Tab-separated table of C-alpha atoms in Angstrom:
chain	number	residue	atom	x	y	z
A	104	UNK	CA	12.394	-1.043	-43.272
A	105	UNK	CA	13.745	1.032	-40.818
A	106	UNK	CA	17.227	-0.625	-38.842
A	107	UNK	CA	19.249	0.670	-35.914
A	108	UNK	CA	22.475	2.433	-37.001
A	109	UNK	CA	26.286	2.314	-36.075
A	110	UNK	CA	27.420	3.540	-32.747
A	111	UNK	CA	28.626	6.982	-34.154
A	112	UNK	CA	24.908	8.031	-35.160
A	113	UNK	CA	24.966	8.322	-31.238
A	114	UNK	CA	27.016	11.439	-31.796
A	115	UNK	CA	25.338	12.311	-35.721
A	116	UNK	CA	22.357	12.719	-34.125
A	117	UNK	CA	23.169	15.211	-31.218
A	118	UNK	CA	24.827	16.985	-33.544
A	119	UNK	CA	22.195	17.337	-36.629
A	120	UNK	CA	19.614	18.271	-34.178
A	121	UNK	CA	21.791	21.061	-32.991
A	122	UNK	CA	22.079	21.962	-36.326
A	123	UNK	CA	18.392	21.966	-37.338
A	124	UNK	CA	18.141	24.279	-33.485
A	125	UNK	CA	20.818	26.937	-34.820
A	126	UNK	CA	18.961	26.989	-38.544
A	127	UNK	CA	15.546	27.530	-36.469
A	128	UNK	CA	16.793	30.336	-34.376
A	129	UNK	CA	18.622	32.084	-37.308
A	130	UNK	CA	15.512	31.709	-39.125
A	131	UNK	CA	13.528	33.502	-36.039
A	132	UNK	CA	15.923	36.473	-36.168
A	133	UNK	CA	15.551	36.780	-39.856
A	134	UNK	CA	11.812	37.389	-38.965
A	135	UNK	CA	12.286	39.425	-36.137
A	136	UNK	CA	14.251	41.407	-37.952
A	137	UNK	CA	12.093	41.692	-40.865
A	138	UNK	CA	8.936	42.670	-38.594
A	139	UNK	CA	11.007	45.221	-37.173
A	140	UNK	CA	11.762	46.654	-40.438
A	141	UNK	CA	15.516	46.023	-39.683
A	142	UNK	CA	18.082	44.586	-42.740
A	143	UNK	CA	17.843	40.881	-43.422
A	144	UNK	CA	21.294	39.637	-43.602
A	145	UNK	CA	23.297	36.890	-43.169
A	146	UNK	CA	24.755	38.924	-39.749
A	147	UNK	CA	21.335	39.700	-39.086
A	148	UNK	CA	20.738	35.329	-38.589
A	149	UNK	CA	23.935	34.750	-36.797
A	150	UNK	CA	23.511	37.459	-34.105
A	151	UNK	CA	21.667	35.273	-32.076
A	152	UNK	CA	24.649	32.576	-32.096
A	153	UNK	CA	26.739	35.802	-30.531
A	154	UNK	CA	25.267	35.152	-27.331
A	155	UNK	CA	26.683	31.611	-26.965
A	156	UNK	CA	30.349	32.655	-26.003
A	157	UNK	CA	28.444	35.881	-24.018
A	158	UNK	CA	26.943	33.510	-21.970
A	159	UNK	CA	29.623	30.829	-21.374
A	160	UNK	CA	31.745	33.682	-20.096
A	161	UNK	CA	28.772	35.359	-17.984
A	162	UNK	CA	29.511	35.477	-14.473
A	163	UNK	CA	27.092	33.619	-12.532
A	164	UNK	CA	24.131	34.930	-10.934
A	165	UNK	CA	24.067	33.739	-7.069
A	166	UNK	CA	20.861	33.967	-4.935
A	167	UNK	CA	20.511	33.502	-1.257
A	168	UNK	CA	18.819	30.102	-0.327
A	169	UNK	CA	18.690	28.611	-3.849
A	170	UNK	CA	18.275	24.956	-4.252
A	171	UNK	CA	21.557	24.504	-6.389
A	172	UNK	CA	21.268	20.492	-6.950
A	173	UNK	CA	17.463	20.751	-7.895
A	174	UNK	CA	18.098	23.853	-9.957
A	175	UNK	CA	20.854	22.557	-11.847
A	176	UNK	CA	19.276	19.386	-12.680
A	177	UNK	CA	16.329	20.677	-14.134
A	178	UNK	CA	18.421	23.255	-16.010
A	179	UNK	CA	20.569	19.869	-17.767
A	180	UNK	CA	17.852	17.654	-18.217
A	181	UNK	CA	15.434	20.026	-20.651
A	182	UNK	CA	18.345	19.873	-23.368
A	183	UNK	CA	19.123	16.374	-22.199
A	184	UNK	CA	15.783	15.178	-22.785
A	185	UNK	CA	15.399	16.867	-26.006
A	186	UNK	CA	18.608	14.897	-27.719
A	187	UNK	CA	17.473	11.591	-25.611
A	188	UNK	CA	13.971	12.158	-27.885
A	189	UNK	CA	15.524	12.308	-30.501
A	190	UNK	CA	17.541	8.797	-30.472
A	191	UNK	CA	13.914	6.904	-31.622
A	192	UNK	CA	13.361	9.301	-34.680
A	193	UNK	CA	14.150	7.351	-37.602
A	194	UNK	CA	16.822	9.705	-40.263
A	195	UNK	CA	15.644	8.431	-43.635
A	196	UNK	CA	15.812	4.609	-43.181
A	197	UNK	CA	17.717	4.501	-39.711
A	198	UNK	CA	17.129	5.340	-36.036
A	199	UNK	CA	19.861	5.717	-33.630
A	200	UNK	CA	17.949	3.175	-31.478
A	201	UNK	CA	14.620	1.934	-33.266
A	202	UNK	CA	13.049	0.955	-29.863
A	203	UNK	CA	9.670	-1.231	-29.970
A	204	UNK	CA	8.070	1.564	-27.673
A	205	UNK	CA	9.307	4.807	-29.721
A	206	UNK	CA	6.515	6.611	-29.564
A	207	UNK	CA	6.007	5.943	-25.556
A	208	UNK	CA	9.825	7.074	-25.417
A	209	UNK	CA	9.550	10.111	-26.853
A	210	UNK	CA	6.305	11.007	-24.919
A	211	UNK	CA	8.136	10.227	-21.688
A	212	UNK	CA	11.066	12.183	-22.764
A	213	UNK	CA	8.967	15.467	-23.088
A	214	UNK	CA	7.726	14.519	-20.069
A	215	UNK	CA	10.740	14.875	-18.360
A	216	UNK	CA	10.582	18.333	-19.504
A	217	UNK	CA	7.738	19.113	-16.697
A	218	UNK	CA	10.133	17.946	-13.859
A	219	UNK	CA	12.727	19.772	-15.376
A	220	UNK	CA	11.385	23.173	-15.858
A	221	UNK	CA	9.169	22.891	-12.582
A	222	UNK	CA	12.893	22.474	-10.717
A	223	UNK	CA	14.268	25.252	-12.735
A	224	UNK	CA	11.338	27.330	-11.710
A	225	UNK	CA	12.014	26.133	-8.524
A	226	UNK	CA	15.729	26.060	-7.789
A	227	UNK	CA	16.353	29.584	-7.479
A	228	UNK	CA	13.998	30.228	-4.632
A	229	UNK	CA	12.957	33.404	-6.429
A	230	UNK	CA	8.686	34.332	-6.524
A	231	UNK	CA	8.756	34.831	-10.811
A	232	UNK	CA	10.728	31.560	-11.636
A	233	UNK	CA	8.792	29.729	-9.215
A	234	UNK	CA	5.684	31.000	-10.851
A	235	UNK	CA	7.117	30.381	-14.655
A	236	UNK	CA	7.665	27.095	-13.459
A	237	UNK	CA	3.775	26.597	-11.906
A	238	UNK	CA	3.135	27.865	-15.124
A	239	UNK	CA	4.614	24.939	-16.987
A	240	UNK	CA	2.979	22.471	-14.979
A	241	UNK	CA	-0.519	24.217	-16.263
A	242	UNK	CA	0.439	24.212	-19.463
A	243	UNK	CA	1.749	20.469	-19.768
A	244	UNK	CA	-1.711	19.622	-17.729
A	245	UNK	CA	-3.572	21.422	-20.877
A	246	UNK	CA	-1.189	20.082	-23.670
A	247	UNK	CA	-0.587	16.535	-22.308
A	248	UNK	CA	-3.858	14.989	-22.882
A	249	UNK	CA	-4.564	16.205	-26.672
A	250	UNK	CA	-0.987	15.207	-27.548
A	251	UNK	CA	-1.306	11.622	-26.130
A	252	UNK	CA	-4.384	11.290	-28.150
A	253	UNK	CA	-2.339	12.422	-31.501
A	254	UNK	CA	0.311	10.368	-30.781
A	255	UNK	CA	-1.887	7.089	-30.318
A	256	UNK	CA	-3.600	8.158	-33.694
A	257	UNK	CA	-0.703	7.371	-35.650
A	258	UNK	CA	0.275	4.643	-33.453
A	259	UNK	CA	-3.118	2.968	-34.011
A	260	UNK	CA	-3.466	3.394	-37.752
A	261	UNK	CA	0.309	1.656	-37.985
A	262	UNK	CA	-0.871	-0.691	-34.890
A	263	UNK	CA	2.814	-0.209	-33.805
A	264	UNK	CA	4.459	1.864	-31.192
A	265	UNK	CA	7.748	1.384	-33.509
A	266	UNK	CA	8.106	4.808	-35.003
A	267	UNK	CA	9.889	3.265	-38.275
A	268	UNK	CA	6.551	1.033	-38.604
A	269	UNK	CA	4.505	4.111	-38.105
A	270	UNK	CA	6.271	5.852	-40.902
A	271	UNK	CA	6.340	2.787	-43.163
A	272	UNK	CA	2.757	2.112	-42.556
A	273	UNK	CA	1.809	5.476	-44.484
A	274	UNK	CA	2.658	3.734	-48.275
A	275	UNK	CA	0.976	6.326	-50.202
A	276	UNK	CA	-1.419	8.513	-47.926
A	277	UNK	CA	0.281	10.911	-45.184
A	278	UNK	CA	-1.329	10.661	-42.135
A	279	UNK	CA	-1.315	13.952	-42.020
A	280	UNK	CA	-3.675	14.010	-44.701
A	281	UNK	CA	-6.552	11.803	-43.505
A	282	UNK	CA	-5.356	12.690	-39.496
A	283	UNK	CA	-5.345	16.599	-39.827
A	284	UNK	CA	-6.925	17.407	-36.262
A	285	UNK	CA	-4.171	14.984	-34.554
A	286	UNK	CA	-1.328	16.631	-36.811
A	287	UNK	CA	-2.475	20.299	-35.763
A	288	UNK	CA	-2.984	18.943	-32.087
A	289	UNK	CA	0.644	17.260	-32.456
A	290	UNK	CA	2.172	20.649	-33.867
A	291	UNK	CA	0.638	22.697	-30.874
A	292	UNK	CA	2.111	19.833	-28.381
A	293	UNK	CA	5.572	20.558	-30.094
A	294	UNK	CA	5.097	24.539	-29.751
A	295	UNK	CA	3.858	23.950	-26.215
A	296	UNK	CA	6.428	21.657	-24.693
A	297	UNK	CA	9.227	23.880	-26.404
A	298	UNK	CA	7.575	26.695	-24.376
A	299	UNK	CA	7.904	28.793	-27.439
A	300	UNK	CA	5.626	31.701	-29.246
A	301	UNK	CA	2.264	31.413	-28.428
A	302	UNK	CA	2.724	28.678	-25.301
A	303	UNK	CA	5.945	30.968	-24.247
A	304	UNK	CA	3.804	32.102	-21.205
A	305	UNK	CA	5.768	30.246	-18.511
A	306	UNK	CA	8.797	32.079	-19.841
A	307	UNK	CA	6.841	35.162	-20.006
A	308	UNK	CA	7.511	38.694	-19.818
A	309	UNK	CA	5.068	39.590	-17.399
A	310	UNK	CA	6.927	37.486	-14.999
A	311	UNK	CA	10.430	39.154	-16.141
A	312	UNK	CA	11.124	35.743	-18.206
A	313	UNK	CA	10.025	33.281	-15.269
A	314	UNK	CA	11.776	29.933	-15.303
A	315	UNK	CA	14.473	31.907	-17.607
A	316	UNK	CA	14.947	34.907	-15.641
A	317	UNK	CA	16.867	33.953	-12.879
A	318	UNK	CA	19.524	31.825	-14.691
A	319	UNK	CA	22.322	33.245	-16.257
A	320	UNK	CA	25.860	32.090	-18.052
A	321	UNK	CA	25.881	28.295	-18.690
A	322	UNK	CA	22.160	27.306	-17.247
A	323	UNK	CA	20.396	30.690	-19.315
A	324	UNK	CA	21.939	28.890	-22.377
A	325	UNK	CA	21.372	25.094	-21.668
A	326	UNK	CA	17.628	26.096	-20.604
A	327	UNK	CA	17.457	28.210	-23.954
A	328	UNK	CA	19.059	25.508	-26.447
A	329	UNK	CA	16.914	22.906	-24.816
A	330	UNK	CA	13.846	24.632	-26.120
A	331	UNK	CA	14.974	25.047	-29.581
A	332	UNK	CA	16.108	21.358	-29.291
A	333	UNK	CA	12.789	20.534	-28.193
A	334	UNK	CA	11.795	22.656	-31.538
A	335	UNK	CA	13.559	20.876	-33.691
A	336	UNK	CA	12.909	17.153	-31.976
A	337	UNK	CA	9.148	17.787	-32.333
A	338	UNK	CA	9.520	19.150	-35.641
A	339	UNK	CA	11.805	15.731	-36.470
A	340	UNK	CA	8.862	13.622	-35.482
A	341	UNK	CA	6.277	15.101	-37.091
A	342	UNK	CA	7.861	13.491	-40.175
A	343	UNK	CA	7.819	9.981	-39.689
A	344	UNK	CA	4.597	10.356	-37.355
A	345	UNK	CA	2.537	12.010	-40.055
A	346	UNK	CA	4.454	12.815	-43.295
A	347	UNK	CA	5.260	9.515	-44.330
A	348	UNK	CA	8.750	9.418	-42.947
A	349	UNK	CA	12.100	9.055	-45.476
A	350	UNK	CA	9.522	8.067	-48.586
A	351	UNK	CA	9.620	10.286	-51.733
A	352	UNK	CA	10.902	9.945	-55.424
A	353	UNK	CA	13.708	10.600	-56.623
A	354	UNK	CA	16.096	11.040	-53.579
A	355	UNK	CA	17.282	9.193	-50.799
A	356	UNK	CA	15.336	8.731	-47.323
A	357	UNK	CA	17.714	11.083	-45.355
A	358	UNK	CA	17.400	13.481	-47.858
A	359	UNK	CA	13.618	13.598	-47.908
A	360	UNK	CA	13.674	13.381	-43.649
A	361	UNK	CA	15.994	16.661	-43.695
A	362	UNK	CA	13.821	18.337	-46.156
A	363	UNK	CA	10.776	17.618	-44.553
A	364	UNK	CA	12.028	18.296	-41.268
A	365	UNK	CA	13.410	21.676	-42.294
A	366	UNK	CA	9.637	22.312	-43.632
A	367	UNK	CA	8.145	21.777	-40.646
A	368	UNK	CA	10.701	23.787	-38.741
A	369	UNK	CA	10.304	26.462	-40.688
A	370	UNK	CA	6.196	26.381	-40.004
A	371	UNK	CA	6.646	26.199	-36.495
A	372	UNK	CA	8.931	29.457	-36.375
A	373	UNK	CA	6.913	31.475	-38.512
A	374	UNK	CA	4.153	30.824	-36.633
A	375	UNK	CA	6.078	31.441	-33.402
A	376	UNK	CA	5.990	35.080	-34.430
A	377	UNK	CA	2.469	35.223	-35.533
A	378	UNK	CA	0.592	34.396	-32.715
A	379	UNK	CA	0.130	36.170	-29.138
A	380	UNK	CA	0.639	34.755	-26.222
A	381	UNK	CA	-1.682	32.323	-24.717
A	382	UNK	CA	-2.274	32.131	-20.896
A	383	UNK	CA	-2.106	28.858	-19.163
A	384	UNK	CA	-5.524	28.648	-17.828
A	385	UNK	CA	-7.445	29.954	-20.828
A	386	UNK	CA	-5.366	27.227	-22.988
A	387	UNK	CA	-6.206	24.224	-20.099
A	388	UNK	CA	-10.211	25.163	-20.378
A	389	UNK	CA	-9.870	25.098	-24.462
A	390	UNK	CA	-7.883	21.827	-24.273
A	391	UNK	CA	-10.011	19.672	-22.456
A	392	UNK	CA	-13.500	21.209	-23.557
A	393	UNK	CA	-12.383	21.793	-27.175
A	394	UNK	CA	-9.199	19.469	-27.911
A	395	UNK	CA	-9.509	16.421	-25.917
A	396	UNK	CA	-13.213	15.736	-27.100
A	397	UNK	CA	-11.945	15.860	-30.744
A	398	UNK	CA	-8.697	14.215	-30.421
A	399	UNK	CA	-10.338	11.420	-28.544
A	400	UNK	CA	-12.832	11.433	-31.901
A	401	UNK	CA	-9.432	11.351	-34.030
A	402	UNK	CA	-8.321	8.358	-32.545
A	403	UNK	CA	-11.599	6.905	-33.160
A	404	UNK	CA	-11.118	6.812	-36.947
A	405	UNK	CA	-8.158	4.933	-37.146
A	406	UNK	CA	-9.522	2.455	-34.422
A	407	UNK	CA	-12.460	1.781	-36.802
A	408	UNK	CA	-10.455	1.273	-39.971
A	409	UNK	CA	-7.954	-1.375	-37.907
A	410	UNK	CA	-10.699	-2.713	-36.913
A	411	UNK	CA	-12.403	-3.162	-39.747
A	412	UNK	CA	-9.681	-4.563	-42.330
B	45	UNK	CA	26.429	-7.200	-17.603
B	46	UNK	CA	23.101	-8.617	-17.276
B	47	UNK	CA	23.205	-8.362	-13.500
B	48	UNK	CA	25.079	-5.390	-12.908
B	49	UNK	CA	22.558	-2.815	-14.524
B	50	UNK	CA	19.594	-4.339	-12.486
B	51	UNK	CA	22.026	-4.494	-9.597
B	52	UNK	CA	22.746	-0.617	-10.432
B	53	UNK	CA	19.240	0.624	-10.764
B	54	UNK	CA	18.189	-1.758	-7.364
B	55	UNK	CA	20.629	-0.040	-5.477
B	56	UNK	CA	19.603	3.257	-6.998
B	57	UNK	CA	16.064	2.979	-6.032
B	58	UNK	CA	17.120	1.990	-2.704
B	59	UNK	CA	18.844	5.003	-2.294
B	60	UNK	CA	16.210	7.125	-3.509
B	61	UNK	CA	13.872	5.516	-0.870
B	62	UNK	CA	15.823	6.496	1.782
B	63	UNK	CA	16.537	9.804	0.528
B	64	UNK	CA	12.345	10.554	0.869
B	65	UNK	CA	13.370	10.092	4.558
B	66	UNK	CA	16.415	12.274	5.042
B	67	UNK	CA	15.638	15.174	2.775
B	68	UNK	CA	14.759	18.348	4.554
B	69	UNK	CA	12.913	19.829	1.727
B	70	UNK	CA	9.174	18.960	0.152
B	71	UNK	CA	10.862	19.255	-3.376
B	72	UNK	CA	13.877	17.173	-2.541
B	73	UNK	CA	11.769	14.472	-1.057
B	74	UNK	CA	9.300	14.410	-3.813
B	75	UNK	CA	11.693	14.063	-6.379
B	76	UNK	CA	13.933	11.625	-4.176
B	77	UNK	CA	10.946	9.149	-4.628
B	78	UNK	CA	10.637	10.016	-8.145
B	79	UNK	CA	14.071	8.651	-8.916
B	80	UNK	CA	13.378	5.693	-6.915
B	81	UNK	CA	10.155	5.179	-9.288
B	82	UNK	CA	11.628	5.990	-12.103
B	83	UNK	CA	14.222	3.294	-11.373
B	84	UNK	CA	12.027	0.682	-11.002
B	85	UNK	CA	10.382	1.363	-14.385
B	86	UNK	CA	14.059	0.742	-15.149
B	87	UNK	CA	13.941	-2.411	-13.802
B	88	UNK	CA	10.776	-3.139	-15.373
B	89	UNK	CA	12.127	-2.463	-18.581
B	90	UNK	CA	15.293	-4.537	-18.331
B	91	UNK	CA	12.796	-7.568	-17.348
B	92	UNK	CA	11.123	-7.545	-20.585
B	93	UNK	CA	8.626	-5.719	-20.435
B	94	UNK	CA	9.918	-2.086	-22.289
B	95	UNK	CA	6.267	-0.807	-22.610
B	96	UNK	CA	5.451	-0.937	-18.700
B	97	UNK	CA	8.718	0.412	-18.260
B	98	UNK	CA	8.962	3.169	-19.797
B	99	UNK	CA	5.159	4.168	-19.228
B	100	UNK	CA	5.817	3.871	-15.499
B	101	UNK	CA	8.721	6.764	-15.763
B	102	UNK	CA	6.166	9.045	-17.772
B	103	UNK	CA	3.310	8.614	-16.100
B	104	UNK	CA	5.908	8.874	-12.077
B	105	UNK	CA	7.168	12.284	-13.905
B	106	UNK	CA	3.583	13.615	-14.384
B	107	UNK	CA	2.182	12.457	-11.387
B	108	UNK	CA	5.659	13.601	-8.974
B	109	UNK	CA	5.572	17.096	-10.518
B	110	UNK	CA	1.605	17.347	-9.836
B	111	UNK	CA	2.247	16.042	-6.193
B	112	UNK	CA	5.220	18.404	-5.897
B	113	UNK	CA	3.065	21.189	-6.277
B	114	UNK	CA	0.400	19.784	-4.336
B	115	UNK	CA	2.404	18.756	-1.523
B	116	UNK	CA	4.056	22.213	-1.105
B	117	UNK	CA	1.071	23.812	-1.313
B	118	UNK	CA	-1.142	22.329	0.984
B	119	UNK	CA	1.042	20.551	3.321
B	120	UNK	CA	2.376	20.555	6.899
B	121	UNK	CA	4.179	23.784	6.259
B	122	UNK	CA	3.481	26.673	4.720
B	123	UNK	CA	4.811	26.578	1.319
B	124	UNK	CA	7.395	23.798	1.931
B	125	UNK	CA	9.934	26.406	2.697
B	126	UNK	CA	10.735	25.484	6.220
B	127	UNK	CA	12.923	23.002	6.652
B	128	UNK	CA	10.741	19.505	7.375
B	129	UNK	CA	10.771	15.883	8.003
B	130	UNK	CA	8.894	13.281	6.530
B	131	UNK	CA	9.601	11.039	9.458
B	132	UNK	CA	6.181	10.474	11.594
B	133	UNK	CA	5.149	7.851	14.309
B	134	UNK	CA	8.861	6.874	14.468
B	135	UNK	CA	8.687	3.850	16.759
B	136	UNK	CA	5.514	2.554	14.894
B	137	UNK	CA	6.802	2.942	12.050
B	138	UNK	CA	9.712	1.418	12.270
B	139	UNK	CA	8.573	-1.806	14.254
B	140	UNK	CA	6.267	-1.924	10.915
B	141	UNK	CA	8.575	-1.694	8.471
B	142	UNK	CA	11.275	-3.922	10.175
B	143	UNK	CA	8.385	-6.464	10.301
B	144	UNK	CA	7.079	-5.827	6.579
B	145	UNK	CA	11.066	-6.308	5.326
B	146	UNK	CA	11.564	-9.443	7.572
B	147	UNK	CA	8.400	-10.788	6.052
B	148	UNK	CA	9.408	-9.950	2.426
B	149	UNK	CA	12.925	-11.584	2.931
B	150	UNK	CA	11.508	-14.690	4.545
B	151	UNK	CA	9.254	-15.191	1.632
B	152	UNK	CA	12.216	-14.866	-0.758
B	153	UNK	CA	13.844	-17.550	1.016
B	154	UNK	CA	10.631	-19.592	1.628
B	155	UNK	CA	8.341	-19.408	-1.859
B	156	UNK	CA	9.274	-22.391	-3.806
B	157	UNK	CA	9.985	-20.596	-7.298
B	158	UNK	CA	8.895	-21.936	-10.292
B	159	UNK	CA	11.350	-22.787	-12.760
B	160	UNK	CA	11.151	-21.001	-16.370
B	161	UNK	CA	8.996	-22.919	-18.682
B	162	UNK	CA	9.328	-22.205	-22.462
B	163	UNK	CA	10.551	-18.717	-23.862
B	164	UNK	CA	9.145	-14.984	-23.962
B	165	UNK	CA	7.033	-13.849	-26.369
B	166	UNK	CA	8.672	-11.754	-28.875
B	167	UNK	CA	6.599	-8.672	-28.202
B	168	UNK	CA	5.350	-8.510	-24.822
B	169	UNK	CA	3.824	-5.092	-25.416
B	170	UNK	CA	1.473	-7.089	-27.165
B	171	UNK	CA	0.766	-9.850	-24.617
B	172	UNK	CA	0.499	-6.679	-22.544
B	173	UNK	CA	-2.500	-5.183	-24.361
B	174	UNK	CA	-4.205	-8.724	-25.013
B	175	UNK	CA	-4.346	-9.355	-21.492
B	176	UNK	CA	-5.740	-5.755	-20.872
B	177	UNK	CA	-8.202	-5.737	-23.779
B	178	UNK	CA	-9.065	-9.276	-23.893
B	179	UNK	CA	-9.320	-11.232	-20.590
B	180	UNK	CA	-9.381	-8.411	-18.564
B	181	UNK	CA	-11.684	-6.252	-20.160
B	182	UNK	CA	-14.296	-6.048	-17.629
B	183	UNK	CA	-12.128	-5.301	-14.965
B	184	UNK	CA	-10.715	-2.543	-17.096
B	185	UNK	CA	-14.202	-1.009	-18.438
B	186	UNK	CA	-15.303	-0.776	-14.541
B	187	UNK	CA	-11.810	0.364	-13.220
B	188	UNK	CA	-12.351	3.133	-15.776
B	189	UNK	CA	-15.688	4.338	-14.863
B	190	UNK	CA	-14.750	4.235	-11.008
B	191	UNK	CA	-11.719	6.071	-11.818
B	192	UNK	CA	-13.777	8.831	-13.511
B	193	UNK	CA	-16.593	8.947	-10.914
B	194	UNK	CA	-14.101	9.423	-8.301
B	195	UNK	CA	-12.283	12.131	-9.888
B	196	UNK	CA	-15.780	13.903	-10.586
B	197	UNK	CA	-17.066	13.074	-7.109
B	198	UNK	CA	-13.927	14.722	-5.603
B	199	UNK	CA	-14.207	17.814	-7.883
B	200	UNK	CA	-18.006	18.443	-7.021
B	201	UNK	CA	-17.241	17.546	-3.193
B	202	UNK	CA	-14.184	20.006	-3.653
B	203	UNK	CA	-15.966	22.514	-5.171
B	204	UNK	CA	-18.310	25.310	-2.835
B	205	UNK	CA	-19.701	26.506	-6.077
B	206	UNK	CA	-22.259	24.858	-8.187
B	207	UNK	CA	-24.415	25.242	-11.578
B	208	UNK	CA	-26.581	27.367	-10.245
B	209	UNK	CA	-23.704	30.052	-9.203
B	210	UNK	CA	-22.336	29.557	-12.171
B	211	UNK	CA	-25.081	29.925	-14.468
B	212	UNK	CA	-28.026	31.640	-12.465
B	213	UNK	CA	-31.201	30.766	-10.768
B	214	UNK	CA	-32.463	29.558	-14.347
B	215	UNK	CA	-29.508	28.216	-15.689
B	216	UNK	CA	-29.645	30.630	-18.112
B	217	UNK	CA	-27.004	32.704	-18.211
B	218	UNK	CA	-24.601	32.669	-21.234
B	219	UNK	CA	-21.560	32.162	-19.899
B	220	UNK	CA	-20.764	31.239	-16.193
B	221	UNK	CA	-19.909	33.705	-13.764
B	222	UNK	CA	-16.394	32.059	-12.698
B	223	UNK	CA	-13.840	33.914	-10.603
B	224	UNK	CA	-11.242	33.144	-12.924
B	225	UNK	CA	-11.894	33.321	-16.633
B	226	UNK	CA	-11.341	30.243	-18.435
B	227	UNK	CA	-10.708	29.993	-22.253
B	228	UNK	CA	-13.898	28.903	-24.104
B	229	UNK	CA	-16.408	31.579	-24.490
B	230	UNK	CA	-14.813	34.467	-22.836
């Protein structure tokens, strides 16, 4: 049974999430170095972390007629939503808050990123960042429905919206095994809401880093941290949804949860560097013409199984 | 505590509602409205309906972001970049809103509110599901079809190009000729 953890888990959960995000960033730096033929040492892995003090000390950029309030609001909401989404993810047998509607909570927090990134694009009063914000909304319209159906597949099979129950319901056979479409679409969704890898179109190089482009200093740090926190949170959520949660032989639940999370995170980070950027308008058509029908059929499978049970 | 949180959310919702008409930027007005609606979602969750509350927040964020895009693109002033006001027909709307407010307040005091009988069910989400998928199944199905028909109809009416423009006179063109390329087949 999943239980609600002690009060200090409110501090431990964000710390764990941050640790996962740092590992992901380090792994990404190592892969980048290997691809470029540079030496892959500990120094290479830790190099991106040097950005943190640099950004903290950087002078903030000022723009004429920026909407500072909305801009700040958007920038802050991305990492905050990522941390809040992690509160419902069970770590072994405990979650900070095992809400009865945990899946919907995770989904709602992920949608906060829509508002956040659009505001981060709108706030600076600059063309490229605004285009970045619009691109994320288009990308959101593309990934959201398939992602929702993927979440629904897991919830339907477990007959519960509680994340702990979904993890419990997969004794022996993981949902990832018999619902591969939902699992794949979910992982694509994770990349999309962290706007990384093939889904970094909103922060694309062609528009000078888009939503990130006009931010500097702490703002930049928060947005960059937000997307990696989202990647980690999405990877952690994949474990109870599709990979049996903390269950496994020999090791305690928390160990299995971390191992599986790190494995999913590693796969996601590897994929980041292996795929070209997908344009939002192209992904919209692909999502609506191919992914929505596919995931609908995927939801039908557990629905029929539950009905026949 | 039991009454503080609902009160705070209520005041925030009202403040958001007022801000909608005080802000001079379409983006700010939209997100003030979003704040108001999120607080309403919070109230619903506090009333013991966590699913409806969280879903309200989820849907409203998506809706308001899409609305912000369209409002700024198509409404009163180009790109929403000039100061604007959400107030129109000030006298009429003031009279109307005052009348509605008075009627609602009067209703609060005049309606004979029933006393609670029995306790709340353990899982209200199941109750909502039962209500929608049981007794109101037919309503939901009809509603779904009407919504879909409206969306398809609106899209068909809004687009100038039909299938013959896209696929040729004999509809035999392999890939549609669209001004903007999509992702499938091209």
